[in-house]
Short mmCIF file of C-alpha atoms in Angstrom, two decimals:
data_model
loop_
_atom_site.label_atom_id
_atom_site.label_comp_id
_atom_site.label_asym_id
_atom_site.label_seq_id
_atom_site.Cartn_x
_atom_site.Cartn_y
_atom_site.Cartn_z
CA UNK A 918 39.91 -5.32 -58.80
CA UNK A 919 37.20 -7.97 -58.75
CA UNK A 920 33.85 -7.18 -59.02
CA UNK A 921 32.35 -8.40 -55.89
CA UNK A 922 34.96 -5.59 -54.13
CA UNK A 923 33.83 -3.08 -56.65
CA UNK A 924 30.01 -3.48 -55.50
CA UNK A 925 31.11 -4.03 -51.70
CA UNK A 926 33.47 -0.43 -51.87
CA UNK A 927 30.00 0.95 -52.87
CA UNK A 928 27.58 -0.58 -50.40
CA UNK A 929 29.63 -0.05 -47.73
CA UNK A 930 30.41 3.59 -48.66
CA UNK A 931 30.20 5.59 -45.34
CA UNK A 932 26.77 7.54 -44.58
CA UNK A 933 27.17 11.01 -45.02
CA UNK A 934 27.73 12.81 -41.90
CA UNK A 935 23.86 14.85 -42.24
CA UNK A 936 21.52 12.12 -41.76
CA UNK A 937 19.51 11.31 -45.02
CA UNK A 938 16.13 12.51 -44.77
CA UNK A 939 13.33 10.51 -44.86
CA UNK A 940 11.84 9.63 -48.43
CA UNK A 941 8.47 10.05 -47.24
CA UNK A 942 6.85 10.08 -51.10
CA UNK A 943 8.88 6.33 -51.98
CA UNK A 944 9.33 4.37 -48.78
CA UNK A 945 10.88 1.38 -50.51
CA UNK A 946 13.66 3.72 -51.94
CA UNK A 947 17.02 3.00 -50.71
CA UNK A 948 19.46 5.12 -49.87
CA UNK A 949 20.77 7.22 -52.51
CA UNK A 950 24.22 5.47 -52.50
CA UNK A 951 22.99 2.26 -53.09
CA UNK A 952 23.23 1.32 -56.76
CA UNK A 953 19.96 0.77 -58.73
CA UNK A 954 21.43 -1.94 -61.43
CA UNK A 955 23.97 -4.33 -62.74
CA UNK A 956 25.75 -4.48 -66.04
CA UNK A 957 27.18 -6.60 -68.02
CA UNK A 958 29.39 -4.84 -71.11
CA UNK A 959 32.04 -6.28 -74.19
CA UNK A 960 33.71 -3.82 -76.42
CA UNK A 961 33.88 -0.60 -77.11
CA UNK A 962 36.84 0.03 -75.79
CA UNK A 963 35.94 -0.75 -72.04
CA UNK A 964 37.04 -4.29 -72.19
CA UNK A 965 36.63 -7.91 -73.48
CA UNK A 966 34.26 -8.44 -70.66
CA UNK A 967 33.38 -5.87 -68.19
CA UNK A 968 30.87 -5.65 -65.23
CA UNK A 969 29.88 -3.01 -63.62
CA UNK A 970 26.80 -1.13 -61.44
CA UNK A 971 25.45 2.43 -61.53
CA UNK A 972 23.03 4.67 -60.39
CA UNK A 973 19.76 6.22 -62.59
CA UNK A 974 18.05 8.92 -61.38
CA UNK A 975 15.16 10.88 -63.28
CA UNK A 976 13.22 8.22 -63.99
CA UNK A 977 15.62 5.93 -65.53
CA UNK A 978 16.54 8.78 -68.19
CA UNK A 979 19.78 9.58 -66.39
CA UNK A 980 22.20 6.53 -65.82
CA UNK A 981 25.86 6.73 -64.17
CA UNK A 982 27.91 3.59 -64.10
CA UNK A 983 31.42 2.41 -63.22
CA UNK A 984 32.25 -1.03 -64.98
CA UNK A 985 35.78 -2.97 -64.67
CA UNK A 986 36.54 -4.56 -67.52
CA UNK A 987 39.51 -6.94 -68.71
CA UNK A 988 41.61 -7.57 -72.16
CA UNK A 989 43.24 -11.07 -71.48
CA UNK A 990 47.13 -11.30 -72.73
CA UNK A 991 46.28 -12.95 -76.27
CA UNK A 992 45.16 -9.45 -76.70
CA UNK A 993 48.02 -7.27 -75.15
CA UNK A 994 51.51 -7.36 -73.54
CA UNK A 995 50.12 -8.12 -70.50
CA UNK A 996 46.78 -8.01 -69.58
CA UNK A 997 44.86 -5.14 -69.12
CA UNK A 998 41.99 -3.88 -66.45
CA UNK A 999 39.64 -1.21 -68.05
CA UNK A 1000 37.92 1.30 -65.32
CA UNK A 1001 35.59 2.85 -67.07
CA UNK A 1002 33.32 5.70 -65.86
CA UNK A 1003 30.44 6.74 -68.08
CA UNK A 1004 27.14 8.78 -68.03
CA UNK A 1005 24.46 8.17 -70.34
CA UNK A 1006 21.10 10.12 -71.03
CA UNK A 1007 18.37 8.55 -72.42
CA UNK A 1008 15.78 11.15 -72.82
CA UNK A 1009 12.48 9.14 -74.49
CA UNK A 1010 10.81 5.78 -73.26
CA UNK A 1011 8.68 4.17 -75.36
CA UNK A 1012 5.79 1.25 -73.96
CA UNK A 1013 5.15 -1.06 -76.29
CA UNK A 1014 1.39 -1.15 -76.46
CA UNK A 1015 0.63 -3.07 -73.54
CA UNK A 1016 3.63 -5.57 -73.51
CA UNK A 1017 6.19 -5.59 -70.68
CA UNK A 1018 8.71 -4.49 -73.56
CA UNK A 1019 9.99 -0.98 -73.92
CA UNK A 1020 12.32 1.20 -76.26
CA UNK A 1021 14.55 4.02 -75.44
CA UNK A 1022 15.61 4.85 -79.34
CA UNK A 1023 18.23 7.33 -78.30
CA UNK A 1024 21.14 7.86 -75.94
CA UNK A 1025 24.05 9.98 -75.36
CA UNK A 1026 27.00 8.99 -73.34
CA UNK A 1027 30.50 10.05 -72.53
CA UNK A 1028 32.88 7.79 -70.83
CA UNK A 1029 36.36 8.34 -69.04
CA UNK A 1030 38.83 5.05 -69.18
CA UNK A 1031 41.60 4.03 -67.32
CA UNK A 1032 43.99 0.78 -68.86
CA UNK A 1033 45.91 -1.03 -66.05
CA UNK A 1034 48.42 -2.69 -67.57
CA UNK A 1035 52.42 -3.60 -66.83
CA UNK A 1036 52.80 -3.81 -70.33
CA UNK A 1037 50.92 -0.36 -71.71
CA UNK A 1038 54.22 2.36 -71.75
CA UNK A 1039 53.63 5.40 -70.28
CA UNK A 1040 53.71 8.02 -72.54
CA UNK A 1041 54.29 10.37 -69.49
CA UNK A 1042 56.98 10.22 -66.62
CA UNK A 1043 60.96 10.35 -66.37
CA UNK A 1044 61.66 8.63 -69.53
CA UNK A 1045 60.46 12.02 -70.90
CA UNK A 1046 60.49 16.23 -71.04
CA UNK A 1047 57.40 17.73 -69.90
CA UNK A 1048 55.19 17.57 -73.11
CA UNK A 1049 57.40 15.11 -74.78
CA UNK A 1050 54.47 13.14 -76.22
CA UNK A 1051 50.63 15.24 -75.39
CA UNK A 1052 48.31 12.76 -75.04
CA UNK A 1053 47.93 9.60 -71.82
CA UNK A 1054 48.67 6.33 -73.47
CA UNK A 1055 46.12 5.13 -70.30
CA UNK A 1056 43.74 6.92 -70.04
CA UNK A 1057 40.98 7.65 -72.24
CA UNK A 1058 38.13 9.84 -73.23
CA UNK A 1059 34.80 9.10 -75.48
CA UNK A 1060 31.38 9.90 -76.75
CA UNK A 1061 28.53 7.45 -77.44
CA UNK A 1062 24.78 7.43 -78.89
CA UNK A 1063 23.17 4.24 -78.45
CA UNK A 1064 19.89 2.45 -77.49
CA UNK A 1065 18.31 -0.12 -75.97
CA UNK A 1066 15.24 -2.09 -75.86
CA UNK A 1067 13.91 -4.04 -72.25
CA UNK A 1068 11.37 -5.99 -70.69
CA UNK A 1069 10.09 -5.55 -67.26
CA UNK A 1070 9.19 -9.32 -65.19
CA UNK A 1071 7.20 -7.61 -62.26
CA UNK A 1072 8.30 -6.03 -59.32
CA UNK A 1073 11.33 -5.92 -57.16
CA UNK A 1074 10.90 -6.10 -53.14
CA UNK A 1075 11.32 -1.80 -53.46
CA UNK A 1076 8.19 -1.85 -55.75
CA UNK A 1077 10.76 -0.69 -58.57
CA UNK A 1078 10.06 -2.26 -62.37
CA UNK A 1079 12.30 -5.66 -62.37
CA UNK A 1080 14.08 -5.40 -65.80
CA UNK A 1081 16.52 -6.55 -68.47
CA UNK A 1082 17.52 -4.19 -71.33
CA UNK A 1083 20.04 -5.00 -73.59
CA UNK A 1084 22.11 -1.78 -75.39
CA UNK A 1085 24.25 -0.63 -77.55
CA UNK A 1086 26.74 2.41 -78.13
CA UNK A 1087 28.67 3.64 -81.08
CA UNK A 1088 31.24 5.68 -80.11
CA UNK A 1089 34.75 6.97 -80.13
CA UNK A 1090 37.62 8.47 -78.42
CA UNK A 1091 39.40 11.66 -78.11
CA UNK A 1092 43.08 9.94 -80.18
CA UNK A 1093 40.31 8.75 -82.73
CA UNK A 1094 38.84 11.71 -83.15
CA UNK A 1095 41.84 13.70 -83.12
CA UNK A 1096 42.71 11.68 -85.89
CA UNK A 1097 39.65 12.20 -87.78
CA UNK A 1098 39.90 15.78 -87.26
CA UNK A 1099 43.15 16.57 -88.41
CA UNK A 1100 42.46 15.09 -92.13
CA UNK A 1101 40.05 16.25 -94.68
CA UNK A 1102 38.70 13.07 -95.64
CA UNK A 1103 41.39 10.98 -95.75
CA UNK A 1104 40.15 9.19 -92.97
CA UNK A 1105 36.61 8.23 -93.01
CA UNK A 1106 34.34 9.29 -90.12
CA UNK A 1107 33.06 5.66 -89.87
CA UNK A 1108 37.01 3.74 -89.67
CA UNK A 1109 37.12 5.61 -86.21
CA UNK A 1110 34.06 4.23 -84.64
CA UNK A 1111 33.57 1.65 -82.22
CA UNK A 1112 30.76 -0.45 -81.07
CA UNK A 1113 29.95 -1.72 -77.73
CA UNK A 1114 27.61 -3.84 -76.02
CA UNK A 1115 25.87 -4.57 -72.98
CA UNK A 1116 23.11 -5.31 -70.46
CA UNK A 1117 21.36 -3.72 -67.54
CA UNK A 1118 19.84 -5.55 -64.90
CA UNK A 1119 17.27 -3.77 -61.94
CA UNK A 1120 17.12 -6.60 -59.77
CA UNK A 1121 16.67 -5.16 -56.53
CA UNK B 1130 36.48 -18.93 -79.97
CA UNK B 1131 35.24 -18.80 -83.82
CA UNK B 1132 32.27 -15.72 -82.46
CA UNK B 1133 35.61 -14.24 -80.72
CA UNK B 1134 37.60 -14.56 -84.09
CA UNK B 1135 34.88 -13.02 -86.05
CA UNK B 1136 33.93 -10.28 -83.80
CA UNK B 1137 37.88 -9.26 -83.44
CA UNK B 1138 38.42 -9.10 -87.30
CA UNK B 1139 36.01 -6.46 -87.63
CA UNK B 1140 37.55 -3.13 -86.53
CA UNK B 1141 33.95 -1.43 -85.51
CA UNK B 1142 33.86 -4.05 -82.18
CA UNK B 1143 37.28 -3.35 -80.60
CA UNK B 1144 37.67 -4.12 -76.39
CA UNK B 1145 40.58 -1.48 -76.41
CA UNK B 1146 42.15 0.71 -78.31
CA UNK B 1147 45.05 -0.63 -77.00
CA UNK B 1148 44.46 -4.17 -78.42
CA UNK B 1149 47.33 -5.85 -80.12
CA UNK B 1150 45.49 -8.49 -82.75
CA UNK B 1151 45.04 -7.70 -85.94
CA UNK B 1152 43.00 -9.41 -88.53
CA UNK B 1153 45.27 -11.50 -91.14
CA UNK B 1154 44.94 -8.54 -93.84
CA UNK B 1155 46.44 -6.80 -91.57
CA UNK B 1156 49.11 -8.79 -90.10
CA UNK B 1157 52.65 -9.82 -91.11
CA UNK B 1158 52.90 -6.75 -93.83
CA UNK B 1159 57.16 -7.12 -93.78
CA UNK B 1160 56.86 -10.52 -94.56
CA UNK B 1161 54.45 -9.47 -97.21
CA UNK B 1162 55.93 -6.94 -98.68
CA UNK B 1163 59.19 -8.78 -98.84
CA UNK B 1164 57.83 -11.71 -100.74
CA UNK B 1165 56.15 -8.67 -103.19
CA UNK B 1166 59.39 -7.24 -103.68
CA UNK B 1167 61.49 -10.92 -104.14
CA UNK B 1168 58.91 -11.58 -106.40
CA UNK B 1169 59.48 -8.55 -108.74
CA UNK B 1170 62.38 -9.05 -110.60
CA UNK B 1171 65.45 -6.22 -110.99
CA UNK B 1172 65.02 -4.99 -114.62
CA UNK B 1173 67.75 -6.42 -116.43
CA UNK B 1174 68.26 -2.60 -118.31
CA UNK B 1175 68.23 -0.93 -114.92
CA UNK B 1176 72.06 -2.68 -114.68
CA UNK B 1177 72.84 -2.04 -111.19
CA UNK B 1178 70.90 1.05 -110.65
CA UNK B 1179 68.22 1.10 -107.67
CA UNK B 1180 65.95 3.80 -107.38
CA UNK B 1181 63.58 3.74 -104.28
CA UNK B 1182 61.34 6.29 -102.55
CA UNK B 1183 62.61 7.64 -99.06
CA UNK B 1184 60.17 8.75 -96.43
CA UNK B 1185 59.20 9.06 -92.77
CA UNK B 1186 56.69 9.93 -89.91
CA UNK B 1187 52.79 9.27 -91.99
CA UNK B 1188 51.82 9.38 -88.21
CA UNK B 1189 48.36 11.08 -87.99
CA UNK B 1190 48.86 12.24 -92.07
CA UNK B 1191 46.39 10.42 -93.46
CA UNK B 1192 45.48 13.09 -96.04
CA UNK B 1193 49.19 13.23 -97.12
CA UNK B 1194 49.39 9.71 -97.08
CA UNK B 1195 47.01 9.34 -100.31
CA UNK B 1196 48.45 12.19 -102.05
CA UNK B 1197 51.78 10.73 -101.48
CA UNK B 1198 50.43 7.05 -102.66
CA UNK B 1199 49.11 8.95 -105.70
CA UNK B 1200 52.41 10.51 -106.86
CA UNK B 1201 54.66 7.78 -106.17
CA UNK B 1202 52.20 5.56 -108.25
CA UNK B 1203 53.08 8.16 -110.99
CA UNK B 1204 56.88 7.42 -110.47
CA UNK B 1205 58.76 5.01 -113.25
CA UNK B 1206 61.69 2.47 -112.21
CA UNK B 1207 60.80 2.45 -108.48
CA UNK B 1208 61.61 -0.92 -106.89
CA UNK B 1209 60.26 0.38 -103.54
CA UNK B 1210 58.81 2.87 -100.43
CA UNK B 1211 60.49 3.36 -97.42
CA UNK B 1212 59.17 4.50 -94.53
CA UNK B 1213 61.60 5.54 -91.70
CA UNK B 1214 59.65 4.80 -88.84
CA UNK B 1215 56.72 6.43 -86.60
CA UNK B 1216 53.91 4.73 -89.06
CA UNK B 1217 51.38 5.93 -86.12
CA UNK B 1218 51.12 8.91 -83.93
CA UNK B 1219 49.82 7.35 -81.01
CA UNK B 1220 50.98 3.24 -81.05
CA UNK B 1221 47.43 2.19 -81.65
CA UNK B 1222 46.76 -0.83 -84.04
CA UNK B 1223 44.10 1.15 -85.95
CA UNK B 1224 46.82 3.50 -87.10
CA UNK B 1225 48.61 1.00 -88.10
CA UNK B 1226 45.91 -0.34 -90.37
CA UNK B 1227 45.12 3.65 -91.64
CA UNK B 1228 48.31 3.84 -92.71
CA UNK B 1229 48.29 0.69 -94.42
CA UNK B 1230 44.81 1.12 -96.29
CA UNK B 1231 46.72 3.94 -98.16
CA UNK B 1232 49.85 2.43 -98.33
CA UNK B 1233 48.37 -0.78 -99.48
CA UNK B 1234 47.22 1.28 -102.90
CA UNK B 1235 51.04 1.35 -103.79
CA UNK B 1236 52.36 -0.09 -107.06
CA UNK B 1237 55.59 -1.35 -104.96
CA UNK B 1238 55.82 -2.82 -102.04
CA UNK B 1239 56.57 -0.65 -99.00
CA UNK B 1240 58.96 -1.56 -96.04
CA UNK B 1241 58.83 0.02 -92.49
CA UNK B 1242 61.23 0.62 -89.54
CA UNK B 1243 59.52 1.23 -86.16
CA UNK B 1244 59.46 4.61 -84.68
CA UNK B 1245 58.95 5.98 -81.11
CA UNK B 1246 55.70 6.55 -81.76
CA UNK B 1247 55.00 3.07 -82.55
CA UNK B 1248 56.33 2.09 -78.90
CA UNK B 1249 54.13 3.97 -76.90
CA UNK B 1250 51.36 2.16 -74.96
CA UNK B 1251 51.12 -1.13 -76.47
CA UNK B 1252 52.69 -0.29 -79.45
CA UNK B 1253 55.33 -2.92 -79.47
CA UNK B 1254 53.18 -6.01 -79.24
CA UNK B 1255 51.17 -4.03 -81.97
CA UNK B 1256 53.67 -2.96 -84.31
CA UNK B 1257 54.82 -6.93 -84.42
CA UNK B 1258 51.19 -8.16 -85.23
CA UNK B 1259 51.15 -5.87 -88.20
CA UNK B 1260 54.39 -5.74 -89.15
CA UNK B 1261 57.13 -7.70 -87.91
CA UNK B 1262 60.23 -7.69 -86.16
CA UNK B 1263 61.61 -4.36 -84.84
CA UNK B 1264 65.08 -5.12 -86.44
CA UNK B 1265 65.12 -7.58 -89.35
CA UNK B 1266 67.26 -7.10 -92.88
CA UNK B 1267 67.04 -7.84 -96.58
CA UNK B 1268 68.56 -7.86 -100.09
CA UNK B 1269 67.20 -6.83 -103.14
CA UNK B 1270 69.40 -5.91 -106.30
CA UNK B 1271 72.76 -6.66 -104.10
CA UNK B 1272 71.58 -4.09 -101.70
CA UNK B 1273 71.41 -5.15 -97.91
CA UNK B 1274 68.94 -2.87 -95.93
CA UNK B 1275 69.20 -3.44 -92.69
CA UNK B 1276 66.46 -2.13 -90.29
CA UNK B 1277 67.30 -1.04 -86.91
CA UNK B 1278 65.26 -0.14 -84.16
CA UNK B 1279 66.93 3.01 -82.29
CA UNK B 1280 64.09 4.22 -80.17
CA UNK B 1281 66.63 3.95 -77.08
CA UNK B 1282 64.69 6.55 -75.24
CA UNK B 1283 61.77 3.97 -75.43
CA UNK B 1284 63.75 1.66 -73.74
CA UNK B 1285 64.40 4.55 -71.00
CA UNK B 1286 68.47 4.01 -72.51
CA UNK B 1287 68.84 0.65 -71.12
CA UNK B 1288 71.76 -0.07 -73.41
CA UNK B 1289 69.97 -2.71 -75.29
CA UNK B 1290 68.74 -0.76 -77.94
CA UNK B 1291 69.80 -0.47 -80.87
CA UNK B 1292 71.34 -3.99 -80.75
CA UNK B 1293 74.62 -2.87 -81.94
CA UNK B 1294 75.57 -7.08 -81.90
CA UNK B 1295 72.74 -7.84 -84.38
CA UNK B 1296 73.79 -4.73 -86.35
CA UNK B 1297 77.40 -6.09 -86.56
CA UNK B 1298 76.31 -9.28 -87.78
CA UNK B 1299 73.85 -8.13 -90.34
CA UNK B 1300 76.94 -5.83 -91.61
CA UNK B 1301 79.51 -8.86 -91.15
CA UNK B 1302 77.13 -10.60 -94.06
CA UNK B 1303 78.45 -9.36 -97.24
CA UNK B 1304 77.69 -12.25 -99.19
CA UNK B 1305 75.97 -11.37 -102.59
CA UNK B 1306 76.37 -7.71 -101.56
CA UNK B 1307 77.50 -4.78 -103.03
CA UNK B 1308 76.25 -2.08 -100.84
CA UNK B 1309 75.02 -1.79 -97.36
CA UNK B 1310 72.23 0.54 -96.06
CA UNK B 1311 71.12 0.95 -92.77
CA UNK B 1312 67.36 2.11 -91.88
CA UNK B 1313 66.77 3.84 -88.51
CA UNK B 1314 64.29 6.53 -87.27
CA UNK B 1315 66.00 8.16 -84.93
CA UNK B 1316 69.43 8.95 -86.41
CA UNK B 1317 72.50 8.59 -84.26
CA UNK B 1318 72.84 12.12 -83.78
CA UNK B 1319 69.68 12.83 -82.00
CA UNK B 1320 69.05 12.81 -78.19
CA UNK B 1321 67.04 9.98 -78.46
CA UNK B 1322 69.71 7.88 -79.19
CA UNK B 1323 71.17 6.08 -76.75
CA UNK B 1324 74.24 8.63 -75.97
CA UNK B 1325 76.13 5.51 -74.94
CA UNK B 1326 75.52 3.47 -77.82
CA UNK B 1327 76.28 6.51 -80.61
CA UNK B 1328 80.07 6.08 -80.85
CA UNK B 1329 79.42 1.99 -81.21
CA UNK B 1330 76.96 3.07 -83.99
CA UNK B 1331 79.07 4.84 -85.17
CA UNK B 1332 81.97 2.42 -85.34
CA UNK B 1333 79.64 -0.02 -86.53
CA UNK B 1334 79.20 1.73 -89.73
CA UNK B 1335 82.44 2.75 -90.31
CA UNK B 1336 84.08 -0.73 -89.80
CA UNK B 1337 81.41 -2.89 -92.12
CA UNK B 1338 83.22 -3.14 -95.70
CA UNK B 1339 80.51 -1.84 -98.04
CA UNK B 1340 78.35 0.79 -95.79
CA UNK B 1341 76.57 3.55 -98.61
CA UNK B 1342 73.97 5.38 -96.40
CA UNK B 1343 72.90 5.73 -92.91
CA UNK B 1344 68.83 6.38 -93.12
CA UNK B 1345 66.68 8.20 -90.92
CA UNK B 1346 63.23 9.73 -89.92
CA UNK B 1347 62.71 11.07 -86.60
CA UNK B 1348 63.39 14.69 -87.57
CA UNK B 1349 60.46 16.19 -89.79
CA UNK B 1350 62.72 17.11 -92.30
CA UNK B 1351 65.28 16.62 -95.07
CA UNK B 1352 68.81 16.71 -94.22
CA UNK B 1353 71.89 15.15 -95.83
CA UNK B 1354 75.40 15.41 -93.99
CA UNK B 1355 78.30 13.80 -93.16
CA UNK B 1356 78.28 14.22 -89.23
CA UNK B 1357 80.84 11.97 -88.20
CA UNK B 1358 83.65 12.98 -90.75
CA UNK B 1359 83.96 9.52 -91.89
CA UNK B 1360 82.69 9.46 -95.62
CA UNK B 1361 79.42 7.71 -94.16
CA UNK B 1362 76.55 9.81 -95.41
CA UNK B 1363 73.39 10.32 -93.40
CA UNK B 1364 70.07 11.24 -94.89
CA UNK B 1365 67.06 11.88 -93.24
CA UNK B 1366 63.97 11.88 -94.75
CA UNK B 1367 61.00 14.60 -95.20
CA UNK B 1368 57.76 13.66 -93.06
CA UNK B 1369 54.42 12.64 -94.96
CA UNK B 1370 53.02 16.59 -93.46
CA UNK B 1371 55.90 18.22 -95.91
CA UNK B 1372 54.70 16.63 -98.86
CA UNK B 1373 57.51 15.63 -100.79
CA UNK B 1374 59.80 12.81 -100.68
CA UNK B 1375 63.10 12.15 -101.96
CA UNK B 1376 63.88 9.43 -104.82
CA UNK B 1377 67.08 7.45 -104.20
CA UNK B 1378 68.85 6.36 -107.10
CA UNK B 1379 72.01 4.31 -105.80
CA UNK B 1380 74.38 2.80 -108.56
CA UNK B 1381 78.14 1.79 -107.86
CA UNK B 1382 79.41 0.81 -104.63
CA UNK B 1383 78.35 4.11 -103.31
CA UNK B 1384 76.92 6.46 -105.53
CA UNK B 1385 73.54 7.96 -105.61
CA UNK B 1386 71.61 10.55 -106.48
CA UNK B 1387 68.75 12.31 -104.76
CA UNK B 1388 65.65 14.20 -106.56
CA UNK B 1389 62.97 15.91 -104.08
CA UNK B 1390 59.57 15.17 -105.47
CA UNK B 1391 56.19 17.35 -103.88
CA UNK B 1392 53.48 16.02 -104.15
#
């Protein structure tokens, strides 16, 4: 799925059927389906290149984001799409004395993925018994902390901060850590992380 | 390209688990561990005796795996490890490369055969980065190994696997050979063999001139038997979790010996 149909599914996600009340206290808000950013995202296990938009609430602290990422064939059988759904709490801001630069030195994220891929076998479905093999060969499940560090360039039309912050997670995922778990050391805690990228962009 | 080169051969920035390039230490390990062992040469006191370490399934063992690189480093006359297939659990190149950074630490070289496990997702593409081709054979000290891929259920028992044609000719190729041992992981008796291509297997086996051993994995155990009633002999091996492997000593045309080590 392309991007541009990624971010139209959302916008033109149907109203709910109780009309929205008023935001009386933030006028310019929009409507709470309406995602608040853009990213851009490599690595980590969501992709060579993903995009994606999401939704932060609480002040920023909170984020939820869907990206769709993509791992061309020099890398696979075939290529792969990577859905990716993740959360991600960042609980501490931090101004930078005056500049339009800020710091959030800690977050924690979980994300669920999803490979689309011809060539990926299933480790599920009629070639097997029930329980053959435990685990999805597709789909998988991680844990992140991370920061980021931003810049705000004035205000958007909303009266939101405008702003570009640039992040990073270290993470890993459930066969990794299943991995690391069943050994005593043979396998060092730090041969089953990964590191991702990205950026955010509140544009609007 | 070069940023996209570096990035890639460093395992902490991965796109997907599921990513088939590996960085050159990592890649090609038959080819290298073939050279390793043509470059060794076959004691001349040893006269025709072999003696090799037999062993299976390190998937997910990584504790086991250094133990067992530790006591087979303590072994004397050992021209080589086998490993009978399912080097990961889960068909992920970072297995792969676990396995490897403990195998690596061997004093011989080691030689693979792939596994189901190492089919699963894009385990295929993967396993060939890192290792090689799923079938391929050599000779070392007149002994032709020949290693088959018989992960038919992988292949949902499409009747091209194993390639009972390829198998034929490796066994047709006697020249320089004395004896002829096939690798597999999953042995011809299991019901992950192709039930269709067990009896051509079989056949196989029984027709080739100087067949000693039929090798196999797969199980999660030792086993030695003669299921077929043909004089061929089938071994398979005890998994990296059991913590001991056998020692192969081969001499003759067809005579070997086997000593369980734990380790």
């Amino acid at each position: 799925m392309s991007f541009p149909a990624l971010l139209l599914l959302h916008l033109a996600a149907p109203a709910p059927s109780a009309p929205v009340p008023a935001d009386t206290a933030r006028p310019d808000r929009a409507r709470w389906y309406v995602p608040t950013h853009l990213l851009a995202h490599t690595a980590g296990g969501q992709g060579l290149a993903a995009v994606g938009t999401g939704w932060t609430v609480s002040r920023d602290r909170l984020a939820l984001e869907v990206l769709a990422g993509y791992l061309p064939k020099k890398f696979s059988i075939t290529p792969v799409g990577v859905f990716t759904a993740k959360v991600t709490y960042a609980p501490w801001q931090l101004g930078l004395g005056g500049t339009p630069w800020h710091v959030r030195p800690l977050a924690l994220g979980g994300f669920v993925s999803y490979s689309a891929s011809r060539g990926i076998s299933l480790s599920r479905g009629s070639k097997y018994e029930e329980g053959y093999y435990w685990w999805s060969s597709r789909t998988r499940v991680g844990a992140f902390v991370g920061g980021s560090a931003g810049r705000t360039f004035g205000l958007t039309k909303r009266g939101t901060a405008r702003s570009a912050t640039a992040y990073y997670e270290l993470g890993t995922n459930d066969l990794y850590l299943v991995s690391w778990m069943t050994n005593k050391g043979g396998l060092p805690l730090r041969s089953i992380l990964t590191l991702g990228f990205g950026v955010r962009l509140h544009i609007w | 390209m070069a940023g996209l080169t570096l990035l890639t051969g460093c395992d902490l920035i991965e796109f997907s688990p599921n990513q088939t390039h590996s960085p050159a230490a990592y890649s090609d390990l038959t080819a290298k561990n073939l050279a390793a062992l043509a470059a060794r040469p076959v004691p001349a006191a040893a006269g025709d005796t072999l003696r090799i370490v037999f062993t299976g399934d390190s998937q997910r063992f990584y504790d086991e795996a250094e133990a067992l690189v530790r006591s087979v480093n303590q072994q004397r006359g050992i021209s080589m490890v086998l490993v009978a297939g399912d080097i990961s659990d889960f068909g992920l190149g970072r297995e792969l490369r676990w396995v490897h950074d403990k195998l690596k630490n061997l004093r011989v070289p080691y030689l693979t055969v792939v596994g189901n496990h190492d089919l699963v997702a894009n385990g295929r593409k993967t396993y060939q980065e890192v290792f090689g081709p799923l079938d391929y054979s050599f000779t070392h000290a007149r002994t032709r190994f020949i290693m088959l891929n018989t992960n038919s259920r992988e292949y949902r028992f499409d009747g091209t696997v194993p390639r009972i044609g390829w198998l034929e000719q490796q066994l047709a190729d006697t020249a320089g050979v004395r004896r002829q041992i096939v690798v597999t992981h999953v042995p011809s008796m299991s019901v992950d063999f192709d039930p269709r291509l067990e009896q051509p297997y079989v056949r196989a086996l029984e027709q080739a001139p100087r067949v000693a051993l039929s090798l196999s994995g797969h199980q999660h155990n030792f086993s030695i038997e003669e299921p077929y009633g043909n004089g061929i002999t089938f071994i398979n091996s005890y998994s990296f979790e059991q913590r001991r492997y056998v020692v192969l000593t081969l001499w003759g045309d067809k005579e070997f010996r086997l000593e369980t080590v734990v380790f």
